[in-house]
Tab-separated table of C-alpha atoms (C1' of nucleotides) in Angstrom:
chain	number	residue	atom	x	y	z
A	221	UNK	CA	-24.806	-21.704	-12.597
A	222	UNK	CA	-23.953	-18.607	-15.069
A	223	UNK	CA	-20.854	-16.413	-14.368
A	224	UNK	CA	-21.649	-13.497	-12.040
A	225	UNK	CA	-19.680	-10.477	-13.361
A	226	UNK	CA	-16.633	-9.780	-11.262
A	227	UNK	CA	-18.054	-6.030	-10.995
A	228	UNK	CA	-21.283	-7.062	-9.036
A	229	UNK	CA	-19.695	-9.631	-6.575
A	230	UNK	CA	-16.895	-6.838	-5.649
A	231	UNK	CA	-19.613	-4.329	-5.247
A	232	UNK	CA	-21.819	-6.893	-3.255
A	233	UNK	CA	-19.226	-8.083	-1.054
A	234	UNK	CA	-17.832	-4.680	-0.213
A	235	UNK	CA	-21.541	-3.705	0.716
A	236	UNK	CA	-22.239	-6.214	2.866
A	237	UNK	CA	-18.348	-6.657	4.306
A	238	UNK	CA	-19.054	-2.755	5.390
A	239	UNK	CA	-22.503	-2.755	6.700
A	240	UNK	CA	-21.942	-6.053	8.608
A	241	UNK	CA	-18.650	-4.439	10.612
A	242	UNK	CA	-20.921	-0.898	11.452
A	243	UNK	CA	-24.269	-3.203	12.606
A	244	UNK	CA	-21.556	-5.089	15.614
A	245	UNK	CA	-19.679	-1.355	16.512
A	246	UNK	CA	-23.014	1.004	15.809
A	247	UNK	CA	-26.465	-0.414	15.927
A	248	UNK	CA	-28.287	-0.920	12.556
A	249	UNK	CA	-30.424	1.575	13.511
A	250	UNK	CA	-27.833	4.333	13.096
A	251	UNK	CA	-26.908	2.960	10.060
A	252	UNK	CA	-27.185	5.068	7.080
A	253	UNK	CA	-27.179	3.779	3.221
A	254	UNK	CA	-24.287	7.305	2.941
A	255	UNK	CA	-21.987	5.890	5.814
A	256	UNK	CA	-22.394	1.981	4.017
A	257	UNK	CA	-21.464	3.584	1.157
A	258	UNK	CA	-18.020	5.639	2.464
A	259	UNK	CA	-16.852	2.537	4.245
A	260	UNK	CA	-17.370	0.079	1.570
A	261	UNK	CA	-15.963	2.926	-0.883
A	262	UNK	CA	-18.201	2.912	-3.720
A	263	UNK	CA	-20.517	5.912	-4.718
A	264	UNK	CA	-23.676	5.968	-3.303
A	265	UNK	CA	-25.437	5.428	-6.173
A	266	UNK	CA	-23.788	2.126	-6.578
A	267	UNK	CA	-25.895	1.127	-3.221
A	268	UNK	CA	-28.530	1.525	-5.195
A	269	UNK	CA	-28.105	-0.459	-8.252
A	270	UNK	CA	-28.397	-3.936	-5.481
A	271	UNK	CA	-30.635	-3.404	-2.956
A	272	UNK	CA	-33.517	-0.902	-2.675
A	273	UNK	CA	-32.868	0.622	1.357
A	274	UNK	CA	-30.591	-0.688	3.614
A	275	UNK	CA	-33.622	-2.745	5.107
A	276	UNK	CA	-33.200	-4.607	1.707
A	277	UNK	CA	-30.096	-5.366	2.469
A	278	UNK	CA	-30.710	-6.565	5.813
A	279	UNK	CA	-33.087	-8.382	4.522
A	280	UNK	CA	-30.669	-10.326	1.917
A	281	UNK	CA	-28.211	-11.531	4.324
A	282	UNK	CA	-30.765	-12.849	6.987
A	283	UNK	CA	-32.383	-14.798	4.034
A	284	UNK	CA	-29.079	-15.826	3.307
A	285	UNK	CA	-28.547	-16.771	7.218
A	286	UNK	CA	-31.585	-18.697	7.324
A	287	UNK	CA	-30.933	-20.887	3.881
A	288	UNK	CA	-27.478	-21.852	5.056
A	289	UNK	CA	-29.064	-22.705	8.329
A	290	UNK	CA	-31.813	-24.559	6.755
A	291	UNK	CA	-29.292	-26.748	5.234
A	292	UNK	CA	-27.272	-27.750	8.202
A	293	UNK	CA	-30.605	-28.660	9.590
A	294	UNK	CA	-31.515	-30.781	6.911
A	295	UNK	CA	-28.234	-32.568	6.771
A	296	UNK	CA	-28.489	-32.998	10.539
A	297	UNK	CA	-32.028	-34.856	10.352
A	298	UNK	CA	-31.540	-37.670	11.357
A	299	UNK	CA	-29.705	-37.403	14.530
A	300	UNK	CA	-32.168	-37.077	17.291
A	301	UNK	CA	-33.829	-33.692	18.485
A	302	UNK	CA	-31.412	-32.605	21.450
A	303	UNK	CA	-28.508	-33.773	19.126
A	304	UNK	CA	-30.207	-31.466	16.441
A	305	UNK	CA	-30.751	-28.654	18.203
A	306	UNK	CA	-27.465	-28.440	19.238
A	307	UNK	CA	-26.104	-28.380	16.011
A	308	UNK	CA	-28.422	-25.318	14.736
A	309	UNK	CA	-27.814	-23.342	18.129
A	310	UNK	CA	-24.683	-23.368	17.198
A	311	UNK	CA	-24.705	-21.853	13.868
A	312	UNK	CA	-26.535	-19.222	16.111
A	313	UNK	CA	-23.424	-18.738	18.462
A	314	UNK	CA	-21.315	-18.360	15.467
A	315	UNK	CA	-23.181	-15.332	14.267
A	316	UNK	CA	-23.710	-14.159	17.754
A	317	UNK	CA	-22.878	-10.524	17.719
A	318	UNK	CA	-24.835	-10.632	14.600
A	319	UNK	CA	-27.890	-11.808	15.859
A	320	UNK	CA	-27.815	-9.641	18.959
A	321	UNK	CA	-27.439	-6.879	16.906
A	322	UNK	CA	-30.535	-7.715	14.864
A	323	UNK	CA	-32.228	-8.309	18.320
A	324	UNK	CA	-31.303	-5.088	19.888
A	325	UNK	CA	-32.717	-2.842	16.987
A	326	UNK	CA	-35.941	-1.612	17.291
A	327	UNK	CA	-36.730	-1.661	13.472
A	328	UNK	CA	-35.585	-5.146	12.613
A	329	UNK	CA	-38.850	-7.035	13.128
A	330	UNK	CA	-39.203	-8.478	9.433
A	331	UNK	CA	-36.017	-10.601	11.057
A	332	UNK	CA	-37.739	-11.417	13.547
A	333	UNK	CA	-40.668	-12.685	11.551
A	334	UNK	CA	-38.268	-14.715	9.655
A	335	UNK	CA	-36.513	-16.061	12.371
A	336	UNK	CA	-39.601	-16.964	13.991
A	337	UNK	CA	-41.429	-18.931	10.838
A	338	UNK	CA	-37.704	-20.981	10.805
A	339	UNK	CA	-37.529	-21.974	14.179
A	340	UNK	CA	-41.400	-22.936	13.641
A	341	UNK	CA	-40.855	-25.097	10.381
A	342	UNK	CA	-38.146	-26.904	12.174
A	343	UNK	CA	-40.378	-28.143	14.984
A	344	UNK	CA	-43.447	-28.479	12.410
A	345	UNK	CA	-40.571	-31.615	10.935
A	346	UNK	CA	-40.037	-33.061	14.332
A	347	UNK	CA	-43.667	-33.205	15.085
A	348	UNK	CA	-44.806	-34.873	12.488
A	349	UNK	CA	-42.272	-38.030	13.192
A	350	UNK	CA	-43.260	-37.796	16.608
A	351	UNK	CA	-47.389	-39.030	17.314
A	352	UNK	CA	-48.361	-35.653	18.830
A	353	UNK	CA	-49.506	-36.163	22.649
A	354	UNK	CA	-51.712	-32.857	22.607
A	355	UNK	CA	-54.246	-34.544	20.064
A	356	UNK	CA	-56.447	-31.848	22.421
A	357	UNK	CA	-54.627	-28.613	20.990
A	358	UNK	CA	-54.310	-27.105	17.510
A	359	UNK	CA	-51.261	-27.421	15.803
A	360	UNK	CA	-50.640	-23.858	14.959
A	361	UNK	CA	-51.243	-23.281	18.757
A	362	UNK	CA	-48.232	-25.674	19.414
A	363	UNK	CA	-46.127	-24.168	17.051
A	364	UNK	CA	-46.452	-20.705	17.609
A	365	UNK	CA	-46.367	-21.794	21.311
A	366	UNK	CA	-43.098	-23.634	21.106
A	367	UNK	CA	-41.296	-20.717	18.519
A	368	UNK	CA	-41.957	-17.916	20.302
A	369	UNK	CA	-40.515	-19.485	23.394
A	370	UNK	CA	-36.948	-21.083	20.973
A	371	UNK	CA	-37.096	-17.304	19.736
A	372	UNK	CA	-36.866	-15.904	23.103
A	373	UNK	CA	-34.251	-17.808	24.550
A	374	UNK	CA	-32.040	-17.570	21.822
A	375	UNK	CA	-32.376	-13.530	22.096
A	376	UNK	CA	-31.317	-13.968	25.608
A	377	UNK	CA	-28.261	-15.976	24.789
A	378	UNK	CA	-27.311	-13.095	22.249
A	379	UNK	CA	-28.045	-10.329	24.215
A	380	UNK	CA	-25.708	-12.253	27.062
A	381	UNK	CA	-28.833	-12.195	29.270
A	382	UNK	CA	-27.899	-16.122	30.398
A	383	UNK	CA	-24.968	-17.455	31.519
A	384	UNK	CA	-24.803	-20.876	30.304
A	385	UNK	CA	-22.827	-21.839	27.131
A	386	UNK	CA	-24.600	-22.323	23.790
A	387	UNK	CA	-24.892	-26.087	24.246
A	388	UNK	CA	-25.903	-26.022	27.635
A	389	UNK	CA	-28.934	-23.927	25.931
A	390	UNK	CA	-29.301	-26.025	23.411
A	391	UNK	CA	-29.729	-29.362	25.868
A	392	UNK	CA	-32.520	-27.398	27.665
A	393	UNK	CA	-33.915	-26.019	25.271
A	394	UNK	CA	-34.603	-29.161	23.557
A	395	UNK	CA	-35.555	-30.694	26.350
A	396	UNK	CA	-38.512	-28.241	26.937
A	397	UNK	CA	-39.261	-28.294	23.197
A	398	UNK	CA	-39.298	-32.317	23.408
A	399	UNK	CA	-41.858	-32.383	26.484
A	400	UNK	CA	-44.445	-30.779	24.696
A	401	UNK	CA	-44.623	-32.323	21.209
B	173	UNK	CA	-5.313	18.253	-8.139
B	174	UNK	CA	-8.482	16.827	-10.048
B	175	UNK	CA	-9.729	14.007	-8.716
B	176	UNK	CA	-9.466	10.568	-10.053
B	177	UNK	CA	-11.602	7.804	-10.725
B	178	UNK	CA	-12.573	5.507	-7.664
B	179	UNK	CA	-12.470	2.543	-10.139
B	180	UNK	CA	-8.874	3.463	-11.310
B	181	UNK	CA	-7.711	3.511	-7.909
B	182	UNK	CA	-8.887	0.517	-6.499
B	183	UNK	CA	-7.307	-1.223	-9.651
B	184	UNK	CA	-4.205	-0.089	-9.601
B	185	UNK	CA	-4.462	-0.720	-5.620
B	186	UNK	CA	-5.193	-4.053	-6.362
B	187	UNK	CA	-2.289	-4.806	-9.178
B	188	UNK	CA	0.454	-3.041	-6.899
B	189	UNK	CA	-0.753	-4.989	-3.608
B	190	UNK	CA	-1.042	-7.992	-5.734
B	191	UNK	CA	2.481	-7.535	-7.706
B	192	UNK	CA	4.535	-6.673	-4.137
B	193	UNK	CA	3.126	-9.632	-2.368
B	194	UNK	CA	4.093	-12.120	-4.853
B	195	UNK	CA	7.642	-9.636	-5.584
B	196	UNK	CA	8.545	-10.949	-2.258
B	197	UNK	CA	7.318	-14.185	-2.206
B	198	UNK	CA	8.009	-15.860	-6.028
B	199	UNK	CA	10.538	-13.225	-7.629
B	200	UNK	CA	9.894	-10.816	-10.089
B	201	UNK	CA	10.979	-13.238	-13.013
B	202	UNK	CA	8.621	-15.530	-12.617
B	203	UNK	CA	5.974	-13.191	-12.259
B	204	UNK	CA	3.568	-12.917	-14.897
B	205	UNK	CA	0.703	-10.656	-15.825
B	206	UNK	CA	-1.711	-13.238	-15.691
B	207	UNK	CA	-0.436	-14.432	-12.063
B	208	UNK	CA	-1.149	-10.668	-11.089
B	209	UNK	CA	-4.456	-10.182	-12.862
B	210	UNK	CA	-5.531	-13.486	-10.929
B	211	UNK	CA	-3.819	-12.224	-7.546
B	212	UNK	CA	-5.581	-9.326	-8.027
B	213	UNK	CA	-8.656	-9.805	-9.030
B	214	UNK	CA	-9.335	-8.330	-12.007
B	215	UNK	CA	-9.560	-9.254	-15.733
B	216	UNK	CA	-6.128	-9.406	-17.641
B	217	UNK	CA	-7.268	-6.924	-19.882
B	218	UNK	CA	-7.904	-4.219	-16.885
B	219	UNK	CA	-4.314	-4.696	-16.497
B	220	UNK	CA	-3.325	-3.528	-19.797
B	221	UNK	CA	-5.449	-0.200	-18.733
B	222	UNK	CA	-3.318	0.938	-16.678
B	223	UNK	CA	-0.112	-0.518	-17.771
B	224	UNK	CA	1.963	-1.365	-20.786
B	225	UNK	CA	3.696	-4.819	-19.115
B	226	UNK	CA	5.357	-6.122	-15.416
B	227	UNK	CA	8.289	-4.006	-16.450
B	228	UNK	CA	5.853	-0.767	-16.451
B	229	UNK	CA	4.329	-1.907	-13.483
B	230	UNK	CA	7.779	-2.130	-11.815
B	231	UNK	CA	9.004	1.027	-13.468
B	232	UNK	CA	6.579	3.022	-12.007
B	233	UNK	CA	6.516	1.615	-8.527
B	234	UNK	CA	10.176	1.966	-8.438
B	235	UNK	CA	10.109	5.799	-9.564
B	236	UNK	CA	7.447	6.370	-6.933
B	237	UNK	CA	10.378	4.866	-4.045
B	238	UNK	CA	12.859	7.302	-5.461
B	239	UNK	CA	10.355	10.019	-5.585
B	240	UNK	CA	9.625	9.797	-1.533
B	241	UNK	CA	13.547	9.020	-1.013
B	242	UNK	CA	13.769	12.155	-3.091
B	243	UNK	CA	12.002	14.376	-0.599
B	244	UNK	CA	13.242	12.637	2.213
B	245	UNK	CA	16.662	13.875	1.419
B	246	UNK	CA	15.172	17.443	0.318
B	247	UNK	CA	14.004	17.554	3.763
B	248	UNK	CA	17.117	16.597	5.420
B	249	UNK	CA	19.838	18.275	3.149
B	250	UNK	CA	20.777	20.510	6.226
B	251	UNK	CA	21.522	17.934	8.413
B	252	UNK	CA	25.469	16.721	7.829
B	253	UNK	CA	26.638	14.338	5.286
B	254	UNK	CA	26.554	10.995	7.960
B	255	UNK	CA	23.000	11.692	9.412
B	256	UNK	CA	22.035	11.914	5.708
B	257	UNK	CA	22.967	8.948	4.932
B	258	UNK	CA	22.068	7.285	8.354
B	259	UNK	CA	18.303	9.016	6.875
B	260	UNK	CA	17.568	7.737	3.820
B	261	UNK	CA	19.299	4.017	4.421
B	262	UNK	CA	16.639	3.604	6.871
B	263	UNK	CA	14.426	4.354	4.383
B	264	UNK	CA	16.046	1.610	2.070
B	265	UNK	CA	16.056	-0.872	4.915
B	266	UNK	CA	12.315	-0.457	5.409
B	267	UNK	CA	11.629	-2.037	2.593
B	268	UNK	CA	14.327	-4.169	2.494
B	269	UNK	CA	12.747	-6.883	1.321
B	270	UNK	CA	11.329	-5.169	-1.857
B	271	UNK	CA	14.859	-4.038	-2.920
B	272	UNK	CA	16.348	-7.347	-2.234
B	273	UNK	CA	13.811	-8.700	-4.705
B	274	UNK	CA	15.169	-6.350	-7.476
B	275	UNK	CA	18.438	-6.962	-7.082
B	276	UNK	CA	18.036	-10.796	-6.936
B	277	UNK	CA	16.707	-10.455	-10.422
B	278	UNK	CA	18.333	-10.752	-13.488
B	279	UNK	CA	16.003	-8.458	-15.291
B	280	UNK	CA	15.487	-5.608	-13.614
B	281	UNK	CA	18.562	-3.399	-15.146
B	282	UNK	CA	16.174	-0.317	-15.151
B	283	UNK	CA	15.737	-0.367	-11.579
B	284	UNK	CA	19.779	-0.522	-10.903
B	285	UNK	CA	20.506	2.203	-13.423
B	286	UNK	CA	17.279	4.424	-11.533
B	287	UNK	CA	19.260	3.943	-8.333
B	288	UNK	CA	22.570	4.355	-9.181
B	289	UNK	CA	21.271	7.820	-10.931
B	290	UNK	CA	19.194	8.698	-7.803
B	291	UNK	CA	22.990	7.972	-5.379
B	292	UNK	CA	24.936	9.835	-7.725
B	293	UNK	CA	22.273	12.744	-7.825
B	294	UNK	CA	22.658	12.726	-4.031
B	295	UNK	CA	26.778	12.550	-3.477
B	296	UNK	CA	26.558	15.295	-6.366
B	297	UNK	CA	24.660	17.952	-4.676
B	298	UNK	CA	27.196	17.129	-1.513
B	299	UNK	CA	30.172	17.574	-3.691
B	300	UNK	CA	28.820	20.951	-4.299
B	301	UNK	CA	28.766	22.129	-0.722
B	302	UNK	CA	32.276	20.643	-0.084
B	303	UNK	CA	35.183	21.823	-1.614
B	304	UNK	CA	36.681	18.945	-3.632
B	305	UNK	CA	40.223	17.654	-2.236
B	306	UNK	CA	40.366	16.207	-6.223
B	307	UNK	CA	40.900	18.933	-8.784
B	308	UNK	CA	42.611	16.724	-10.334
B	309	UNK	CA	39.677	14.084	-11.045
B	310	UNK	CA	36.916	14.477	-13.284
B	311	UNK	CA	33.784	15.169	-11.839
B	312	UNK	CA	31.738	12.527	-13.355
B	313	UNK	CA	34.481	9.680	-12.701
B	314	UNK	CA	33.842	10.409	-8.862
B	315	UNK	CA	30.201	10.239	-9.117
B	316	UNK	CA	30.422	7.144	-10.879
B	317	UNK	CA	32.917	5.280	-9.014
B	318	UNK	CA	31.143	6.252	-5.368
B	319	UNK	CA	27.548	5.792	-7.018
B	320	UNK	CA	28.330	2.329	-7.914
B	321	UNK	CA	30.468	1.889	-4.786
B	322	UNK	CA	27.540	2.887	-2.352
B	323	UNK	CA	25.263	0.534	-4.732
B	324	UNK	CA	27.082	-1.872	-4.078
B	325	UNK	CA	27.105	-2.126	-0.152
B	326	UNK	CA	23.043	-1.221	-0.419
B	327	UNK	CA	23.281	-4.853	-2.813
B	328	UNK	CA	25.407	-6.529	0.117
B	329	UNK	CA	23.018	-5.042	2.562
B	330	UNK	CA	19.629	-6.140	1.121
B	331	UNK	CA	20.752	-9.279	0.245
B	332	UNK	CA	22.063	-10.399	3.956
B	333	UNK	CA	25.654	-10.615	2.984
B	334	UNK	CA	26.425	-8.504	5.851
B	335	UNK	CA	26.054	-8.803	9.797
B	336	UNK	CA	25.769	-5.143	10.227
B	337	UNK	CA	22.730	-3.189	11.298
B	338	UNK	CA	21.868	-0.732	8.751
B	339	UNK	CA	23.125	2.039	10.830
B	340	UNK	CA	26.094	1.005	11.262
B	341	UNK	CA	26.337	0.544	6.921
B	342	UNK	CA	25.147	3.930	6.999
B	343	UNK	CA	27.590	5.262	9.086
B	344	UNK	CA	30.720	3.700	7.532
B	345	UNK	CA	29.391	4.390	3.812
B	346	UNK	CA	29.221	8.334	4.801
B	347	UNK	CA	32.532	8.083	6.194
B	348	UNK	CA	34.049	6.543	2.959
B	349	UNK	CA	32.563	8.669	0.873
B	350	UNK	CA	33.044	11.990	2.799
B	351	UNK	CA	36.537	10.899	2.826
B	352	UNK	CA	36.493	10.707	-1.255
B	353	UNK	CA	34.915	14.659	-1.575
C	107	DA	C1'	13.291	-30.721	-33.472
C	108	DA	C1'	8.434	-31.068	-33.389
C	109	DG	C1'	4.320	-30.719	-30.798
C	110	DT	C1'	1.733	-29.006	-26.972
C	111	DA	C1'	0.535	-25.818	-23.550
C	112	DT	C1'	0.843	-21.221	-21.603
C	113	DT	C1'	1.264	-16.428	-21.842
C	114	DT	C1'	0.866	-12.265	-24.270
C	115	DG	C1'	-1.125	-8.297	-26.367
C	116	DT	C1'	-5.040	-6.544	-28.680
C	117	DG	C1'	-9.922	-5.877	-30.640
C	118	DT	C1'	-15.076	-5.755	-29.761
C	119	DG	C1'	-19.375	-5.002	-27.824
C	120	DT	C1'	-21.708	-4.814	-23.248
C	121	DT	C1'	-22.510	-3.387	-18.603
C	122	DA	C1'	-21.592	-1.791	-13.893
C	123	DC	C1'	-19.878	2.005	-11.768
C	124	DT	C1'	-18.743	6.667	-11.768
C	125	DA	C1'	-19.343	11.843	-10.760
C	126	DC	C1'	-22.587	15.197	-10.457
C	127	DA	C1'	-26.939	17.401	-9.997
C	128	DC	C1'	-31.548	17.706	-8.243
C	129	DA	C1'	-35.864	17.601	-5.512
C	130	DT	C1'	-37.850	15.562	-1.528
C	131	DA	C1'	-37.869	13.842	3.105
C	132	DA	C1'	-35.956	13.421	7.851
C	133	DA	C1'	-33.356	14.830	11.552
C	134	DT	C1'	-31.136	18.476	14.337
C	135	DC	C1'	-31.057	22.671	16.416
C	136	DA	C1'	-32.205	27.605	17.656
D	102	DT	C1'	-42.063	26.419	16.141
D	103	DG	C1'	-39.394	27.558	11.887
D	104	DA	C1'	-34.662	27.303	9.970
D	105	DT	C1'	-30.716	24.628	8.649
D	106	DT	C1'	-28.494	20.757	8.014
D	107	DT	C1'	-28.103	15.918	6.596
D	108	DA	C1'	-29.872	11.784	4.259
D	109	DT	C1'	-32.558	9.853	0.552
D	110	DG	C1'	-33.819	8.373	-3.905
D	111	DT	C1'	-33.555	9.179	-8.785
D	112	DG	C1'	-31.893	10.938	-13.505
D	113	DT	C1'	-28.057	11.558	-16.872
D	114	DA	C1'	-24.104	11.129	-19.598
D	115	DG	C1'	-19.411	9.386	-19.611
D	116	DT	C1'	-15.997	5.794	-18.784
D	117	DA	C1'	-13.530	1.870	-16.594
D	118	DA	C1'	-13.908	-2.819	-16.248
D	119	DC	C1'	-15.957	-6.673	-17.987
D	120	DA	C1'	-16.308	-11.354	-20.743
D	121	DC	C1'	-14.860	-13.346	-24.700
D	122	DA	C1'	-12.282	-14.305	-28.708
D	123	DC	C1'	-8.073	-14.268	-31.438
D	124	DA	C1'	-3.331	-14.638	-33.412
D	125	DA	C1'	1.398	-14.365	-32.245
D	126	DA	C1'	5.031	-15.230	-29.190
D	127	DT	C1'	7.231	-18.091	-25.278
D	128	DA	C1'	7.934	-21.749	-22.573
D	129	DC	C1'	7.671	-26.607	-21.639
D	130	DT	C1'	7.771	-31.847	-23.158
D	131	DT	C1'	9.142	-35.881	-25.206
DNA sequence: AAGTATTTGTGTGTTACTACACATAAATCA
DNA sequence: TGATTTATGTGTAGTAACACACAAATACTT
């Protein structure tokens, strides 16, 4: 990998090290790129010069979310699907306040895309080592089905809308998922 | 005042911050510019921006200590000759540990010579207000000999060689001195 | 004492960041 | 609503910090 000069990683991590303490105290949609730039103390221009809006930048570190998630899943695939889901839920409990965050905006929805087509490729894997017992319904019915439903219970562990621990989630969850492959 | 370059703040932020933490922890001879560059994160050659070598660097952090003691004592010079003292000692035993680092090493002669001018500057302007009990002494050989005296028990002080609180120190340096006028 | 490694100080060309200014677009408020 | 503030996005010219390379000086080994 070529060296990265020192100059853009400061700038980058400053950005990002500013915007993600305002998005847990404010809400990202009170955000502005002006305030990013104050806290992180570089001129505004500088904003600029990496990411186009501060939707671009949103953007960047739920891509980056969802790569380092991807691996953990893929170094977790061979343990068995409860076992897996666990793992990858809690990634999500990590990042909690994060997440909710991103869940509680109103102009977030490109993460919500994202997060959606994720939790949709990792049951697309699992199905197709499991023989599929709805030969009867589409695929892409199943899928969407079964993501929109993972999606939804993971926004009401992060908005602290259940009180069951992340694992305790994860079992059920699982569980539910598992029933309907 | 004009105002003054973000980046040339944030790197001499970064040198000082880097220099005092490893001041304290290594000592200031084994220090090297490299080591601080590193520590700080930024190129060697930024270094050399804003500074001519770790002796520079040291010079200037140690004038800016004497500067604040400086107004500290402006500040106070109404109160009477013990609270003075009691005043700015405090000052030196705040940061203790960055004094004790000086005068642990064997090259930092400027530093000594700074103070000693700084305590003889201060017992001077009290000789002044008093009138002296030794018309008989020079001047100059009683600033000396209760510059280096008070030196001395600051050295003692900083480097734990004595049980007393630094009020106490205070108190019984102002007395000696007072009683040398 | 000779050989090796580390640190130093400096030169060079490149680039990221800077301050500042400007017009446009959104909010905020009277 | 229209007026005033605040945020946005972009342009420009200047400069600090950058990576890299080098020879000379120090420090460390054996």
């Amino acid at each position: 990998m070529e060296k990265i000069d020192r100059r853009i990683l400061k700038s980058q991590q400053a950005i990002q090290a500013a915007f993600l303490a305002m998005l847990v105290h404010e809400g990202f949609d009170e955000i502005t790129v002006k305030s990013i730039s104050e806290k992180a103390n570089i001129g505004r221009k500088t904003f600029y010069l990496h990411y186009v809006d501060k939707y671009d930048l949103l953007d960047k570190i739920v891509d980056n979310h969802l790569k380092r998630l991807r691996e953990i899943c893929d170094h977790k695939k061979d343990k068995g699907f409860i076992e897996g889901t666990i793992i990858w839920f809690a990634y999500f409990q990590q990042h909690k306040l994060f997440f909710a965050s991103l869940f509680r905006s109103e102009s977030t929805l490109s993460f919500r895309k994202k997060l959606l087509t994720f939790i949709m490729g990792e049951i697309d894997k699992k199905l197709d080592s499991n023989t599929s017992i709805n030969q009867t319904i589409d695929r892409h019915i199943i899928l969407k089905f079964l993501g929109t439903a993972v999606m939804g219970v993971l926004e009401s562990y992060a908005l602290n809308e259940t009180e069951d621990d992340i694992e305790l989630v994860a079992k059920q969850v699982g569980t539910l998922v598992k029933r309907n492959l």
